[in-house]
XYZ file of N, CA and C in Angstrom:
297
model
N 18.482 4.010 29.029
C 17.647 4.757 28.501
C 18.676 6.517 27.485
N 20.363 6.645 28.904
C 21.083 7.355 28.080
C 22.047 7.444 26.632
N 22.104 5.844 26.696
C 22.491 5.023 25.591
C 21.498 5.702 24.666
N 20.057 5.356 24.160
C 19.478 5.988 23.120
C 19.224 7.588 23.073
N 18.351 7.624 24.395
C 19.111 9.408 23.958
C 19.899 9.787 23.514
N 21.105 9.400 23.448
C 22.074 10.230 23.371
C 22.604 9.536 21.439
N 22.169 8.088 20.962
C 21.658 7.868 20.046
C 21.149 8.614 18.755
N 20.057 8.700 19.825
C 18.861 9.793 18.937
C 18.953 10.644 18.654
N 19.943 11.704 19.592
C 20.592 12.722 19.014
C 21.489 13.124 17.861
N 22.634 12.714 18.234
C 23.206 12.269 16.906
C 22.930 11.999 16.666
N 21.826 11.182 16.016
C 21.214 10.270 14.861
C 20.899 11.689 13.812
N 19.892 12.450 14.674
C 18.896 13.435 14.078
C 20.060 14.736 13.765
N 21.069 14.746 14.829
C 21.788 16.125 13.835
C 22.941 15.392 12.556
N 23.464 14.279 12.472
C 24.194 13.449 11.655
C 22.760 13.612 9.899
N 21.338 13.948 10.607
C 20.959 13.337 9.759
C 20.611 14.915 8.709
N 20.736 16.068 9.806
C 20.068 17.422 9.053
C 21.499 17.680 8.898
N 22.054 17.537 9.284
C 24.020 18.215 8.548
C 23.775 17.818 7.150
N 23.305 15.980 7.189
C 23.781 15.998 6.048
C 22.735 16.706 5.043
N 21.478 16.402 4.984
C 20.713 17.499 4.703
C 20.949 19.089 3.977
N 21.774 19.653 5.226
C 22.088 21.238 4.563
C 24.060 20.894 3.822
N 24.186 19.803 4.069
C 25.533 19.598 3.308
C 24.623 19.344 1.874
N 24.444 18.929 1.591
C 23.534 18.306 0.765
C 22.756 19.716 -0.178
N 22.070 21.213 0.427
C 21.503 22.081 0.319
C 22.782 23.180 -0.431
N 23.602 22.995 0.225
C 24.945 23.730 0.180
C 25.365 23.294 -1.121
N 25.679 22.224 -1.488
C 25.986 21.432 -2.990
C 25.296 21.780 -3.509
N 24.590 21.687 -3.762
C 23.730 21.639 -5.119
C 23.419 23.455 -4.857
N 23.222 24.150 -4.354
C 23.897 26.105 -4.217
C 25.088 26.161 -4.760
N 26.130 25.826 -4.320
C 27.518 25.919 -4.711
C 27.570 25.786 -6.185
N 26.778 24.650 -6.596
C 27.500 24.315 -7.935
C 26.214 24.833 -9.140
N 25.343 25.337 -8.657
C 24.141 25.581 -9.114
C 23.202 25.048 -10.177
N 23.397 24.130 -9.947
C 22.308 23.180 -10.108
C 21.165 23.229 -10.472
N 20.873 22.500 -11.596
C 19.363 23.145 -11.982
C 17.684 22.747 -10.963
N 16.714 23.234 -10.291
C 15.964 23.295 -9.685
C 14.955 22.132 -9.392
N 14.779 22.695 -11.215
C 14.416 20.790 -11.443
C 14.669 19.619 -11.326
N 16.136 19.097 -11.666
C 16.957 18.595 -11.425
C 16.407 18.154 -9.659
N 17.523 18.381 -9.604
C 18.507 18.549 -7.802
C 17.594 19.535 -6.698
N 16.676 20.219 -6.878
C 15.348 21.087 -6.549
C 15.035 20.287 -4.688
N 14.870 18.960 -5.089
C 14.403 18.445 -4.307
C 15.203 17.966 -3.342
N 17.181 17.375 -3.834
C 17.574 15.991 -3.494
C 17.941 16.408 -2.020
N 17.585 17.615 -1.332
C 17.823 17.429 -0.606
C 17.222 17.477 0.718
N 15.721 17.524 0.471
C 15.318 17.214 0.952
C 14.683 15.079 1.208
N 15.171 14.485 -0.320
C 15.185 13.464 -0.120
C 16.959 12.698 0.959
N 17.340 13.762 0.348
C 18.164 12.956 1.386
C 17.810 13.379 3.105
N 17.148 13.693 3.052
C 16.785 14.732 4.613
C 15.204 13.355 4.907
N 14.724 12.504 3.878
C 14.019 11.607 4.726
C 14.928 9.741 4.723
N 15.718 10.379 3.414
C 16.884 8.644 3.466
C 17.745 8.842 4.491
N 17.702 10.644 5.566
C 18.453 9.455 6.994
C 17.776 9.384 7.659
N 16.700 9.298 7.586
C 15.033 9.831 8.643
C 15.190 7.648 8.999
N 15.307 7.362 7.775
C 14.969 5.690 7.807
C 16.260 5.407 8.063
N 17.398 5.830 8.093
C 18.418 5.211 8.670
C 18.541 5.803 9.924
N 18.273 6.922 10.402
C 18.122 6.778 12.106
C 17.239 5.649 12.752
N 16.031 6.044 11.857
C 15.330 4.530 12.668
C 16.080 3.181 12.799
N 16.495 2.892 11.396
C 17.219 1.954 11.256
C 18.698 1.666 12.529
N 19.402 2.830 13.113
C 19.845 3.052 13.472
C 19.692 2.574 15.135
N 18.554 3.699 15.838
C 18.300 3.812 16.243
C 17.637 2.364 16.686
N 16.556 1.552 16.450
C 16.979 -0.069 16.079
C 18.438 -0.605 16.888
N 18.842 -0.719 16.147
C 20.290 -1.281 16.022
C 21.074 -0.750 17.465
N 20.867 0.527 17.810
C 21.118 0.676 19.375
C 20.209 -0.287 20.787
N 19.045 0.251 20.173
C 18.686 -0.181 21.295
C 18.688 -1.568 21.075
N 18.534 -2.866 20.677
C 19.335 -3.900 19.922
C 20.877 -4.392 21.428
N 21.253 -3.734 20.536
C 22.484 -3.626 21.198
C 23.141 -3.052 22.314
N 22.219 -2.413 23.043
C 21.993 -1.528 24.356
C 24.042 -1.673 24.670
N 24.310 -2.297 24.954
C 25.485 -2.421 25.783
C 27.070 -1.791 24.454
N 27.062 -2.547 23.414
C 27.681 -2.372 22.265
C 28.194 -1.148 22.581
N 26.871 -0.252 22.072
C 27.459 1.537 21.866
C 27.192 2.260 22.667
N 28.411 3.338 23.164
C 28.448 3.888 24.054
C 28.715 4.987 24.284
N 29.225 5.107 22.966
C 30.237 6.368 23.115
C 29.359 7.235 21.831
N 29.923 8.352 21.338
C 29.413 9.141 20.624
C 29.955 8.628 19.055
N 31.291 8.295 19.370
C 32.378 7.327 18.138
C 31.535 6.824 17.113
N 31.026 5.804 18.474
C 30.912 4.518 17.924
C 29.164 4.373 17.313
N 28.152 5.637 17.213
C 26.674 5.486 16.930
C 27.036 6.794 15.890
N 27.940 7.656 15.887
C 28.506 8.261 14.596
C 28.380 7.028 13.798
N 29.717 6.108 13.596
C 30.216 5.729 12.740
C 29.513 4.736 12.684
N 28.210 3.753 13.385
C 27.235 2.983 12.862
C 26.567 3.949 12.031
N 25.772 5.281 11.982
C 25.027 5.954 10.847
C 25.945 6.299 9.489
N 26.573 6.187 9.681
C 27.134 6.376 8.650
C 27.853 4.772 7.323
N 28.311 4.234 8.263
C 28.136 2.877 7.870
C 26.606 2.430 7.212
N 25.582 2.905 7.635
C 24.564 2.163 7.119
C 24.391 3.067 6.563
N 24.825 4.805 6.435
C 24.254 5.737 5.475
C 24.886 4.922 4.165
N 26.087 4.590 3.557
C 27.343 4.428 2.753
C 26.214 2.637 2.309
N 26.363 2.487 3.078
C 25.298 0.882 3.018
C 24.527 1.240 1.528
N 22.975 2.148 2.087
C 22.002 2.800 1.575
C 22.535 3.160 0.088
N 23.485 3.943 0.291
C 23.737 4.700 -1.590
C 24.341 3.343 -2.126
N 24.841 2.329 -1.470
C 25.847 1.334 -1.958
C 24.508 0.356 -3.320
N 23.138 0.145 -2.016
C 22.555 -0.874 -2.894
C 21.314 0.345 -3.418
N 21.164 1.677 -3.302
C 20.196 2.928 -3.965
C 21.088 3.158 -5.290
N 22.008 2.352 -5.053
C 23.012 2.173 -6.906
C 24.178 3.721 -7.074
N 23.429 4.338 -5.995
C 25.169 5.582 -5.958
C 26.181 5.389 -5.113
N 26.971 4.867 -5.502
C 28.335 3.847 -5.526
C 29.725 5.513 -5.228
N 29.278 5.469 -4.199
C 30.606 7.005 -2.937
C 31.748 6.789 -3.687
N 31.764 5.145 -3.298
C 33.681 4.920 -3.337
C 33.848 4.031 -4.689
N 32.508 4.471 -5.990
C 33.968 4.444 -7.641
C 34.329 5.012 -8.123
N 34.574 6.245 -6.931
C 35.396 7.429 -7.622
C 36.532 6.895 -7.426
N 36.500 6.050 -6.720
C 38.336 5.624 -5.996
C 38.599 4.776 -6.757
N 37.998 3.628 -7.481
C 38.129 2.717 -8.165
C 38.280 3.197 -9.423
N 37.791 4.422 -10.129
C 36.995 4.872 -11.235
C 36.846 5.754 -11.361
N 38.374 6.577 -11.536
C 38.608 8.364 -11.131
C 37.343 8.551 -12.872
N 37.546 7.983 -13.567
C 37.242 8.545 -14.950
C 36.017 8.751 -15.618
N 34.973 7.944 -14.489
C 33.957 8.035 -14.648
C 32.925 9.179 -13.301
């Protein structure tokens, strides 16, 4: 039960941090509200889906996820996979920095 509660706390905190960082970046870059205004809300919804998937994974593999680091790495791996599947490949910069 401790693993499940700990993972839920880690997933929720990381989801909120991703949404907040997205909001700060949109404001810092002074992007127009019409194109990017709801982007942080989309990231929050996106992260909520990842939280549910990650929580189910932790429940299934309860013995393997016993530290905060493993749970945080699981969240980031699922997050990167979802970004790649959605077409926003963050690793593309390293392979082709001109684009």
